[in-house]
PDB file of C-alpha atoms in Angstrom:
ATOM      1  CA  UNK A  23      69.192 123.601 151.802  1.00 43.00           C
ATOM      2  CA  UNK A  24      72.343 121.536 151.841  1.00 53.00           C
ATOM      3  CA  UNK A  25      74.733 123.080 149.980  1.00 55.00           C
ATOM      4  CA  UNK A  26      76.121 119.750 148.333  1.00 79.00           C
ATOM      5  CA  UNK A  27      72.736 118.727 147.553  1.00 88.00           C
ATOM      6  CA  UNK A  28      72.011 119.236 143.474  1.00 88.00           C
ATOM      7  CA  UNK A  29      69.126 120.559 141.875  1.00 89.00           C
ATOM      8  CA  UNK A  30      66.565 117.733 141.889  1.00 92.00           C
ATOM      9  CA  UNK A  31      68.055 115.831 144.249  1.00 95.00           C
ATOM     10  CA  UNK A  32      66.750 115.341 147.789  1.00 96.00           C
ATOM     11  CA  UNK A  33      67.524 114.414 151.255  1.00 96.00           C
ATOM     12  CA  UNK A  34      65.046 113.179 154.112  1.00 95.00           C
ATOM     13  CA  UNK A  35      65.540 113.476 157.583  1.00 92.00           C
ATOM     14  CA  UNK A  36      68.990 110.555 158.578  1.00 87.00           C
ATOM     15  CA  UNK A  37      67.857 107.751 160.820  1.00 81.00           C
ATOM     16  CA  UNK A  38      68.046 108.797 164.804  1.00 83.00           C
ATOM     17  CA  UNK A  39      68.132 105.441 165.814  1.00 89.00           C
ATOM     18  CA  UNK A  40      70.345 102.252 164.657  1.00 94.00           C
ATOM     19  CA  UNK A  41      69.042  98.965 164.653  1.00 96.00           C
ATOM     20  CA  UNK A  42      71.939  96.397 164.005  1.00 96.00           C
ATOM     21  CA  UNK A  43      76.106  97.298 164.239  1.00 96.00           C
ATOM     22  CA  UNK A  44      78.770  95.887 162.474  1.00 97.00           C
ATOM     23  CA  UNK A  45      82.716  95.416 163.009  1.00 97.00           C
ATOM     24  CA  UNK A  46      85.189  95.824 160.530  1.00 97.00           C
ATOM     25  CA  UNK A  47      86.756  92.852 159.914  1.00 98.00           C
ATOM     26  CA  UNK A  48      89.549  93.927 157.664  1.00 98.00           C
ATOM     27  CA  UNK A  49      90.977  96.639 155.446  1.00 98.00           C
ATOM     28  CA  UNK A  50      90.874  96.804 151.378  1.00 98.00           C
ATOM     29  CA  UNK A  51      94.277  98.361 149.477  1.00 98.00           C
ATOM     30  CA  UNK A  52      93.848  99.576 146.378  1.00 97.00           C
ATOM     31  CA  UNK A  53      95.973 102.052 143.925  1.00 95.00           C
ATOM     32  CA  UNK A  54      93.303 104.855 144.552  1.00 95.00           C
ATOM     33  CA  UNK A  55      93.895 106.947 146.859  1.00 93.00           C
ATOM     34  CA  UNK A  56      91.125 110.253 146.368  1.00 89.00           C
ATOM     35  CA  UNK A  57      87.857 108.684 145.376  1.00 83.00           C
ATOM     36  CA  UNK A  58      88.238 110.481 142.136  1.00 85.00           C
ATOM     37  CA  UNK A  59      90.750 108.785 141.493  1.00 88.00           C
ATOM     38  CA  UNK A  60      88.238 105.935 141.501  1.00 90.00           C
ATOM     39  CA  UNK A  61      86.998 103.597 138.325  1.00 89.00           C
ATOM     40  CA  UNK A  62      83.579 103.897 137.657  1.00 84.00           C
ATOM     41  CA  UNK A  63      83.282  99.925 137.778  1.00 85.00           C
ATOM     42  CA  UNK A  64      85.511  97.384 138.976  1.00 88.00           C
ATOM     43  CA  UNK A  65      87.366  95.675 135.868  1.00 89.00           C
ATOM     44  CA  UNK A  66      89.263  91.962 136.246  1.00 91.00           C
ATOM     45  CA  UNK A  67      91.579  93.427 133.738  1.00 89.00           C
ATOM     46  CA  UNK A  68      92.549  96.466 136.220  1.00 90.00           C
ATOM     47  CA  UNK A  69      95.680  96.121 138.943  1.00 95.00           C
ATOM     48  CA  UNK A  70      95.921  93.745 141.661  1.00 97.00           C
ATOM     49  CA  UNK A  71      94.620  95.122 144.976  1.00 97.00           C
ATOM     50  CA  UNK A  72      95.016  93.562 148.504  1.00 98.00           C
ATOM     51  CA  UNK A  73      92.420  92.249 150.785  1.00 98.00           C
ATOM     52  CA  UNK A  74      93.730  92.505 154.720  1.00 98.00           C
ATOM     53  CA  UNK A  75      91.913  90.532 157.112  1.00 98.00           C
ATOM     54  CA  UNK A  76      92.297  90.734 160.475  1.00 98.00           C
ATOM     55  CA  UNK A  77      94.395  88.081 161.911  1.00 97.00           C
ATOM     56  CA  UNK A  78      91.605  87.575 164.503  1.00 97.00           C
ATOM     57  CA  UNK A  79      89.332  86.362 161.815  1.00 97.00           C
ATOM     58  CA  UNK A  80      92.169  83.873 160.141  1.00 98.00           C
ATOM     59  CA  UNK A  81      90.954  80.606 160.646  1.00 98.00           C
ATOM     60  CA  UNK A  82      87.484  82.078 158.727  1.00 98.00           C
ATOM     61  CA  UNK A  83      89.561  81.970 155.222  1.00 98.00           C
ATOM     62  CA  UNK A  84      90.155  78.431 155.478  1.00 97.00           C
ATOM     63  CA  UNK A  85      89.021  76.453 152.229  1.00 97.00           C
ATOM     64  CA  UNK A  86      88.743  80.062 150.248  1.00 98.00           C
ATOM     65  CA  UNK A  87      91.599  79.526 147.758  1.00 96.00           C
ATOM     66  CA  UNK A  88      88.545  76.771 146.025  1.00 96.00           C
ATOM     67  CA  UNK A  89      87.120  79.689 144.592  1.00 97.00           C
ATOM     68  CA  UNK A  90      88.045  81.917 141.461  1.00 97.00           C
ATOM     69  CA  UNK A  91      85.332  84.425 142.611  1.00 97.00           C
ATOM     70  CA  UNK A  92      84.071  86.062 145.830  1.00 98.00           C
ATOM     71  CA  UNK A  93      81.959  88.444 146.481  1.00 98.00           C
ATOM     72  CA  UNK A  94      83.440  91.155 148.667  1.00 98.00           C
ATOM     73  CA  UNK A  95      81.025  93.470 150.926  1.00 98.00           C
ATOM     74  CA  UNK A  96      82.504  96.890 152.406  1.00 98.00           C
ATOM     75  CA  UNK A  97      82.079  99.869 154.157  1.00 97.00           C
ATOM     76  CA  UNK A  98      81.681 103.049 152.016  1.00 94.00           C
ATOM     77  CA  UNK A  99      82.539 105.436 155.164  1.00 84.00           C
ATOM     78  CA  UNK A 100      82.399 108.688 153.475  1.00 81.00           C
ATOM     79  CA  UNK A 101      79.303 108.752 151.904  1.00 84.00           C
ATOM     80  CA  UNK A 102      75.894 110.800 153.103  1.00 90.00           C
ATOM     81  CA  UNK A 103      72.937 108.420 154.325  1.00 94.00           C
ATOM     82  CA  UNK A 104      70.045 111.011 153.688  1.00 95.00           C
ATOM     83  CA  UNK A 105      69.451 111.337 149.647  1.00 96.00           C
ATOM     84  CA  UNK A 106      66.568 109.495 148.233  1.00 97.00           C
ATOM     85  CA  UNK A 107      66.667 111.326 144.592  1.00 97.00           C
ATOM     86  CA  UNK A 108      70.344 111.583 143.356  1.00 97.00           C
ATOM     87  CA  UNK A 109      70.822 112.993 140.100  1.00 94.00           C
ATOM     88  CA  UNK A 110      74.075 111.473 138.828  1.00 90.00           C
ATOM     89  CA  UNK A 111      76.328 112.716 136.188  1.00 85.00           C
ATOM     90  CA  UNK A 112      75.357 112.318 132.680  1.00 86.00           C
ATOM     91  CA  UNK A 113      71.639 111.151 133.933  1.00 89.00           C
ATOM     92  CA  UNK A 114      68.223 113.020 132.027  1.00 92.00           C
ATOM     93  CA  UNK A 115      66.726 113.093 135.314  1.00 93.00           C
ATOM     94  CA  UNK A 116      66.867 112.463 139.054  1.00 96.00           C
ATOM     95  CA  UNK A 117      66.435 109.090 139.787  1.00 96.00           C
ATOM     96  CA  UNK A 118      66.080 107.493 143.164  1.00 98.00           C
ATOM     97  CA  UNK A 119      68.556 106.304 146.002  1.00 98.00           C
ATOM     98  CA  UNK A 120      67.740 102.025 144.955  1.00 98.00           C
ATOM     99  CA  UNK A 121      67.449 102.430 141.158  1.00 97.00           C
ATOM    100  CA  UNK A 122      71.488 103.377 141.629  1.00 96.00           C
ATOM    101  CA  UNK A 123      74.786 102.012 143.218  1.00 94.00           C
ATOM    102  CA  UNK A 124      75.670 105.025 144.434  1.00 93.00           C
ATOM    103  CA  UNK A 125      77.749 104.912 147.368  1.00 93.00           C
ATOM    104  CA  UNK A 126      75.186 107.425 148.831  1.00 94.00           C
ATOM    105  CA  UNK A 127      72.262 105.192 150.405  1.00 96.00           C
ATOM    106  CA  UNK A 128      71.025 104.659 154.078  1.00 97.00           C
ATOM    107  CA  UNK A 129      72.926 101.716 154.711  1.00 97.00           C
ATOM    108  CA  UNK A 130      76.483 102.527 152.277  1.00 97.00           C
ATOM    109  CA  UNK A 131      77.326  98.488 152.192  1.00 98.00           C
ATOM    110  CA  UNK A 132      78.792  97.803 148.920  1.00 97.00           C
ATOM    111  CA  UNK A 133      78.776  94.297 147.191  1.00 96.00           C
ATOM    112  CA  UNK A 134      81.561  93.823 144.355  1.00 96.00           C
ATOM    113  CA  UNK A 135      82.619  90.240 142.394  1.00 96.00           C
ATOM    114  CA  UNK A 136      86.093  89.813 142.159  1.00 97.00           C
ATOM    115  CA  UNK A 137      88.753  87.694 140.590  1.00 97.00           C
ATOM    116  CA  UNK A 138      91.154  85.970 143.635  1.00 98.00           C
ATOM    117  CA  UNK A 139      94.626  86.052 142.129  1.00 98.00           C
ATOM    118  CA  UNK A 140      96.259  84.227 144.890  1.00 98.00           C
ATOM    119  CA  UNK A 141      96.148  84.073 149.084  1.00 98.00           C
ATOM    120  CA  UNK A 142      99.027  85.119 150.973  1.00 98.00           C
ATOM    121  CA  UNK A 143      98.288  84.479 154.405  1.00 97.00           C
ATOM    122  CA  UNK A 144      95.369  86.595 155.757  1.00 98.00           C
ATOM    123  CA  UNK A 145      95.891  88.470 152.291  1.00 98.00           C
ATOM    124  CA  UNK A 146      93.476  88.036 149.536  1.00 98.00           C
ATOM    125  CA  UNK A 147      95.254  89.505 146.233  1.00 98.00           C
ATOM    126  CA  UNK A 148      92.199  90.233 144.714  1.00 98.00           C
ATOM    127  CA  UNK A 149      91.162  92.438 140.786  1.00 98.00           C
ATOM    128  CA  UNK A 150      87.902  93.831 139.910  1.00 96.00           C
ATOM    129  CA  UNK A 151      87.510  96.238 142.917  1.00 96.00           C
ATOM    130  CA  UNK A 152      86.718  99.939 142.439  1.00 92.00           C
ATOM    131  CA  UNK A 153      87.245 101.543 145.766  1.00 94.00           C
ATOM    132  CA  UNK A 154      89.618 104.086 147.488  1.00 95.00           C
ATOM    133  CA  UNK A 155      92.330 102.430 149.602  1.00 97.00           C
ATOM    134  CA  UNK A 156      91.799 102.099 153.112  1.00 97.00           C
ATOM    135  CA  UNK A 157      88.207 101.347 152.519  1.00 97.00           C
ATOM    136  CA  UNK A 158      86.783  98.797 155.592  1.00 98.00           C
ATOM    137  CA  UNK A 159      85.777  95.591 154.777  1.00 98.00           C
ATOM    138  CA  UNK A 160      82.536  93.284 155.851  1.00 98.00           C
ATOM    139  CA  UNK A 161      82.404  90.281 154.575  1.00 98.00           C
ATOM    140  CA  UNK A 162      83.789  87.721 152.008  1.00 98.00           C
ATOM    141  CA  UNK A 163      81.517  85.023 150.267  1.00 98.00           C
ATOM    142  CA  UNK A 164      82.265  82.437 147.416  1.00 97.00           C
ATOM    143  CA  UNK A 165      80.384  83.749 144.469  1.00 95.00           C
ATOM    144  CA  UNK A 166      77.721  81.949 143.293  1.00 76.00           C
ATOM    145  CA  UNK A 167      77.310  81.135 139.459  1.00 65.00           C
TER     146      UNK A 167
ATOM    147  CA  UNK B  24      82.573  74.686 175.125  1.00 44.00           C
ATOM    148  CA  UNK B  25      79.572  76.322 173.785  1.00 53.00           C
ATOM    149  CA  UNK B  26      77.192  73.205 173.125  1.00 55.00           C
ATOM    150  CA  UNK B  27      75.128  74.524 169.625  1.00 79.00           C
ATOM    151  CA  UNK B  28      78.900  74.489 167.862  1.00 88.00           C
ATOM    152  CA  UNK B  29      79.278  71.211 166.379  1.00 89.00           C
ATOM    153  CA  UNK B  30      82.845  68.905 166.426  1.00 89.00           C
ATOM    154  CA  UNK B  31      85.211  70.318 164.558  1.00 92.00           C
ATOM    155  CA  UNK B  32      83.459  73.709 164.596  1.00 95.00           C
ATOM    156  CA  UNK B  33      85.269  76.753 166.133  1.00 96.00           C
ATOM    157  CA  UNK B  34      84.229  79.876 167.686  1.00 96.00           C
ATOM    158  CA  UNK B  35      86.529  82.768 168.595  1.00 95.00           C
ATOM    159  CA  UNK B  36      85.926  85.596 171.126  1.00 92.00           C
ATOM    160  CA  UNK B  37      83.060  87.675 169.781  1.00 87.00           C
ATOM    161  CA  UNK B  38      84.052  91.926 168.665  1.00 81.00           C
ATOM    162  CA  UNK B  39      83.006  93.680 171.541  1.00 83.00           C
ATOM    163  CA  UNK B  40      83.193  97.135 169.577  1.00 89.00           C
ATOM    164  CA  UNK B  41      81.604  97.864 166.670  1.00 94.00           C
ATOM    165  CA  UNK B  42      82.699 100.280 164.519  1.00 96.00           C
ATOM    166  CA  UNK B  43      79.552 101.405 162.388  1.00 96.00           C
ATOM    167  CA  UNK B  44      75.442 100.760 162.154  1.00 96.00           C
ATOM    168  CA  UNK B  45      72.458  99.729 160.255  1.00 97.00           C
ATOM    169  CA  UNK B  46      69.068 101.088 159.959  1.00 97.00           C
ATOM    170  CA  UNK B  47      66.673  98.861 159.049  1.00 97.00           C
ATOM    171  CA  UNK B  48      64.557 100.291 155.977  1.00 98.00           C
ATOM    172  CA  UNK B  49      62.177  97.841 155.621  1.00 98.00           C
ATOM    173  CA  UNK B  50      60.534  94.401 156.006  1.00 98.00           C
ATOM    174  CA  UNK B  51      60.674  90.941 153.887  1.00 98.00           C
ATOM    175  CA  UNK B  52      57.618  88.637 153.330  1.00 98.00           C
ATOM    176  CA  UNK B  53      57.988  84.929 152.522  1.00 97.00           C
ATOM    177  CA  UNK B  54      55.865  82.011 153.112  1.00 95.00           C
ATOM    178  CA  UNK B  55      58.612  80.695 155.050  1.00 95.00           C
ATOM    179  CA  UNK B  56      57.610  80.961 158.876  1.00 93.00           C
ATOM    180  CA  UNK B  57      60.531  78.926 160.805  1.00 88.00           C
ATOM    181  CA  UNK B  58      64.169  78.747 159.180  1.00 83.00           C
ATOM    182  CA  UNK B  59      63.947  74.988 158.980  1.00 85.00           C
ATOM    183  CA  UNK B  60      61.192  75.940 155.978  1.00 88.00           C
ATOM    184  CA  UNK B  61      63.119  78.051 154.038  1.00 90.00           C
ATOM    185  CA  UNK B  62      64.099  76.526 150.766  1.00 89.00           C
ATOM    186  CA  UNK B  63      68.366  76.282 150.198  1.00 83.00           C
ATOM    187  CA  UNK B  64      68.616  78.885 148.096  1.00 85.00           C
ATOM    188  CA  UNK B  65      66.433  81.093 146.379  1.00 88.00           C
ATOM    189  CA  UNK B  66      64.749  80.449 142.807  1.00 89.00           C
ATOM    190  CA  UNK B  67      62.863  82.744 140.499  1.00 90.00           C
ATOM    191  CA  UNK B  68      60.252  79.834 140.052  1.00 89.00           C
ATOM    192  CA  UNK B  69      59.773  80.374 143.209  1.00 90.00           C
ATOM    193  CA  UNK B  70      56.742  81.879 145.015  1.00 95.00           C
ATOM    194  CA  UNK B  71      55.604  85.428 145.222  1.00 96.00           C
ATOM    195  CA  UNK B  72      57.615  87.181 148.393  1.00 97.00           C
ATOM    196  CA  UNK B  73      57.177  90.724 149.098  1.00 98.00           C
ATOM    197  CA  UNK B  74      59.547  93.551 150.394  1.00 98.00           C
ATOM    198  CA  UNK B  75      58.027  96.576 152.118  1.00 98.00           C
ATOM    199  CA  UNK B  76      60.299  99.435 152.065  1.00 98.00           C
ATOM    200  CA  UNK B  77      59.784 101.967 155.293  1.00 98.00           C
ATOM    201  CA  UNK B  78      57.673 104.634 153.552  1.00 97.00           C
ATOM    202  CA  UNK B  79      60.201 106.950 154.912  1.00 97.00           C
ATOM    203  CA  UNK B  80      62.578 105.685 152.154  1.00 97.00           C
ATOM    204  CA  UNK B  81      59.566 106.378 149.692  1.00 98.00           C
ATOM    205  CA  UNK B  82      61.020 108.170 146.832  1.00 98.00           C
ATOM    206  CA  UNK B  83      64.576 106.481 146.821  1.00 98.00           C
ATOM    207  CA  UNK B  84      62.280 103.746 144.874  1.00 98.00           C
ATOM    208  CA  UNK B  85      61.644 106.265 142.216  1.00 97.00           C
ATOM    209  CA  UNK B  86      62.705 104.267 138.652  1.00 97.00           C
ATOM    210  CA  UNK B  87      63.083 100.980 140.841  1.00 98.00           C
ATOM    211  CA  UNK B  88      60.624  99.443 138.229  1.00 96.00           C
ATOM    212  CA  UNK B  89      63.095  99.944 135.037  1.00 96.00           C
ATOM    213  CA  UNK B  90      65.336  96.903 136.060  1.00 97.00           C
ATOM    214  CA  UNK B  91      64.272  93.260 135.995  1.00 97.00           C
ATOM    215  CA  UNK B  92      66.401  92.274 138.302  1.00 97.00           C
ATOM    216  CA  UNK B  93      67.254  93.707 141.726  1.00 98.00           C
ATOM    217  CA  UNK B  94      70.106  92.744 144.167  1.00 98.00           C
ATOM    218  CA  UNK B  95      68.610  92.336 147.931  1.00 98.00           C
ATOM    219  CA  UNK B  96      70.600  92.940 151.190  1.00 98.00           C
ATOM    220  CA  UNK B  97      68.987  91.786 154.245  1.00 98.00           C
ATOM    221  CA  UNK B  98      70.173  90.967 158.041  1.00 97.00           C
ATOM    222  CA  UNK B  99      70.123  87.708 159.190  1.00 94.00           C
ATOM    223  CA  UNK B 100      69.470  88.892 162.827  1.00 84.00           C
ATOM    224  CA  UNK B 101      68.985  85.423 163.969  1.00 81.00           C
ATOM    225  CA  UNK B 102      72.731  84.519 163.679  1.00 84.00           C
ATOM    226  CA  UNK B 103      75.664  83.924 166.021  1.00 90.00           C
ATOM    227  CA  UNK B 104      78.594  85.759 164.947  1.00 94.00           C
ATOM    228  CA  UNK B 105      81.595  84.373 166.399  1.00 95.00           C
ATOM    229  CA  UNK B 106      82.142  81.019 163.951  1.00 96.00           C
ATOM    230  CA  UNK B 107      85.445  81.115 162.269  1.00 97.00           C
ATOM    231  CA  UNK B 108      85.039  77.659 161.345  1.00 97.00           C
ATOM    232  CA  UNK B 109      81.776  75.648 160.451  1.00 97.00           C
ATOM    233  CA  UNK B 110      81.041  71.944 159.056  1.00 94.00           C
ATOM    234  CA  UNK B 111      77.844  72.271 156.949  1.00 90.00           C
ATOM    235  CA  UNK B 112      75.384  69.472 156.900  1.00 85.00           C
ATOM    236  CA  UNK B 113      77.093  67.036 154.142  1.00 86.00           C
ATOM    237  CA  UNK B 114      80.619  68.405 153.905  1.00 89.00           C
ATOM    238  CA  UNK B 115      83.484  66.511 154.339  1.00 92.00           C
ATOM    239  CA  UNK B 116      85.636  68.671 156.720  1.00 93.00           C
ATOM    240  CA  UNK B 117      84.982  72.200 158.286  1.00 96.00           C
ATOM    241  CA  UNK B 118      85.484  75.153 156.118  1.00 96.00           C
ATOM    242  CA  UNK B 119      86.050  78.789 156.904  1.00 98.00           C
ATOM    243  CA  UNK B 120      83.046  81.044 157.589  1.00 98.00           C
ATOM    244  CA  UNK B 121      84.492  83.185 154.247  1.00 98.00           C
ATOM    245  CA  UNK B 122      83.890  80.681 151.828  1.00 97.00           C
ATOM    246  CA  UNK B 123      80.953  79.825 153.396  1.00 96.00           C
ATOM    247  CA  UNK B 124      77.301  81.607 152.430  1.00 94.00           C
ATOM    248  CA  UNK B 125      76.172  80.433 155.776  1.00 93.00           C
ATOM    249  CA  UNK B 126      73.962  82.932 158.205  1.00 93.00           C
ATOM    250  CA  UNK B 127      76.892  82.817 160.427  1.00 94.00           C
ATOM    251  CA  UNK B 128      79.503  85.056 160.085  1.00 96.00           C
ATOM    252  CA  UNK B 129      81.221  88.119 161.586  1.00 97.00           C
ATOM    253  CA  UNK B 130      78.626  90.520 159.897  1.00 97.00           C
ATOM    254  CA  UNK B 131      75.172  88.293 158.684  1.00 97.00           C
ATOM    255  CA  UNK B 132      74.615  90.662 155.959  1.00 98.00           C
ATOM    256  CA  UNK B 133      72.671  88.437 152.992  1.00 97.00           C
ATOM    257  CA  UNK B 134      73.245  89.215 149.230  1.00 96.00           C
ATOM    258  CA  UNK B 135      70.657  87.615 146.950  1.00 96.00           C
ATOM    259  CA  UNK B 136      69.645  88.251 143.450  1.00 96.00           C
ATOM    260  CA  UNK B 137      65.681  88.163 142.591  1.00 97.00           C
ATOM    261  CA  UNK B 138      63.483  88.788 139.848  1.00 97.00           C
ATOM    262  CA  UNK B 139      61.145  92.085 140.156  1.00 98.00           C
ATOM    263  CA  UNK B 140      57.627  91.094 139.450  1.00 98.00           C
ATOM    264  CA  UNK B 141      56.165  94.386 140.009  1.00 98.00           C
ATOM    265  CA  UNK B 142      55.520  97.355 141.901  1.00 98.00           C
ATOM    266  CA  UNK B 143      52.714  98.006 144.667  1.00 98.00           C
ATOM    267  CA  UNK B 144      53.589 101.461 145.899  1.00 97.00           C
ATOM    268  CA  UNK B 145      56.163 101.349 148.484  1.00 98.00           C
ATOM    269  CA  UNK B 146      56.110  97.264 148.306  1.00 98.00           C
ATOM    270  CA  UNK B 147      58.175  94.963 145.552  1.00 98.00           C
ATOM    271  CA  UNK B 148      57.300  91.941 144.942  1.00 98.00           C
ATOM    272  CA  UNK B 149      59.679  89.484 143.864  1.00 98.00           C
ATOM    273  CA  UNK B 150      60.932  86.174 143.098  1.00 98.00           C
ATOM    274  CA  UNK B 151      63.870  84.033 144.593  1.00 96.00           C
ATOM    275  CA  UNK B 152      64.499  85.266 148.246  1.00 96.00           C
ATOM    276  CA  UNK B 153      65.282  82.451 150.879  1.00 92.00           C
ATOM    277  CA  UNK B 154      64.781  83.879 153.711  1.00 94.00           C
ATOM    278  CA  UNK B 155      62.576  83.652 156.635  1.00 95.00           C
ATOM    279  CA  UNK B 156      59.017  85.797 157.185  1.00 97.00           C
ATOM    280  CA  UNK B 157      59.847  89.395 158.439  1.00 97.00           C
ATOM    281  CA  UNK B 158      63.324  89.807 157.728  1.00 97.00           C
ATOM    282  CA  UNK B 159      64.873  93.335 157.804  1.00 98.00           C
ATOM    283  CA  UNK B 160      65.552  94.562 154.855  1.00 98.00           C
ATOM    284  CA  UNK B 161      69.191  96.838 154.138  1.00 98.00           C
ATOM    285  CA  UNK B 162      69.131  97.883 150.609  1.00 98.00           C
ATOM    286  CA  UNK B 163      68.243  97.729 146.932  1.00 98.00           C
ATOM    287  CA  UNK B 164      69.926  97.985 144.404  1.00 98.00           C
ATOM    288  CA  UNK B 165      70.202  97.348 140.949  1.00 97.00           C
ATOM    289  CA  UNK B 166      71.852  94.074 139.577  1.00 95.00           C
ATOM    290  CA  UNK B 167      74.042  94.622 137.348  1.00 76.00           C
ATOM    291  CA  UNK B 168      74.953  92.243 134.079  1.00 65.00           C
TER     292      UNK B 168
END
């Protein structure tokens, strides 16, 4: 059995075969640079962090400043894809892969609200994340509600 | 010029690498056969849809049923990709693909919040999606606040 596996947690056999791709459109900076070093949660109240988008995708930020909140979507590239029970830290019990936000999950995609402080360019100074710097980004969308 | 973009529209050159993939873990059910049905956005008065999860994925939906609300990704896979700028049906002007929640965009990953109405083994149903009949499904999670 894998080795970083814990007791009561579980892995299935990892997808052989893909279905969609994506590109990475950008790259998130943040003061973290170990993911222990990690929050647990994003907080509004935490440091400013920088959103780079690729200049390629420039034109796509146009109109963004309108909004106080967007919902950012990245790339968690160093987690497993194979765990279905996880037994996190401080949990009774194992608990499965879509009752948590673990970064561990078959497709790691990861969804957080954020405050925009300000656009500089292709930047997007940005507070509320909680991931490690260098982390690839997917998407930006105006948060709804 | 490409004659499905619209004036004042703008497409760039499409990625031709990709730098990581999906596996698709499941299907969505709506009433909603053709995208010109679907309803703007979703709403929890809404009717019954229902997400089968791959049974592979089976016991990552272990504890699924404790939260009332469940954040859906799904794949738009019916999308262009290469829009950096798009003028929605009533807008003034053309706005950027990034503070747009339009299918079209670099990576047509959806993000929508719904209401769990219960369990059926490896099937959820739910309340509020918006999308069309046999979407893929990406992931579950739980919606936090």
């Amino acid at each position: 059995m894998d080795a970083t596996i814990r007791e009561g947690e579980k892995a299935v056999d990892p997808p052989r075969n893909f279905d969609a791709s994506l590109v990475f459109i950008g790259t998130i900076h943040t003061p973290w640079h170990e993911r222990g070093d990690c929050p647990r949660q994003g907080d509004e109240a935490g440091p400013d962090c920088r959103i780079d988008v690729d200049p390629h995708w420039r034109e796509a930020l146009e109109g963004i400043e309108a909004y106080s909140r967007l919902q950012v979507l990245y790339w968690m590239n160093e987690a497993r894809r194979d765990l279905v029970l996880q037994w996190p830290r401080g949990a009774e019990k194992p608990c499965g892969t879509f009752a948590l936000r673990s970064p561990v999950r078959p497709n790691p995609i990861a969804s957080s609200i954020v405050l925009l402080v300000r656009r500089e360019g292709t930047s997007l100074i940005v507070r509320g994340l909680d991931c490690r710097d260098g982390t690839p980004l997917l998407d930006l969308k105006p948060h709804r509600g």
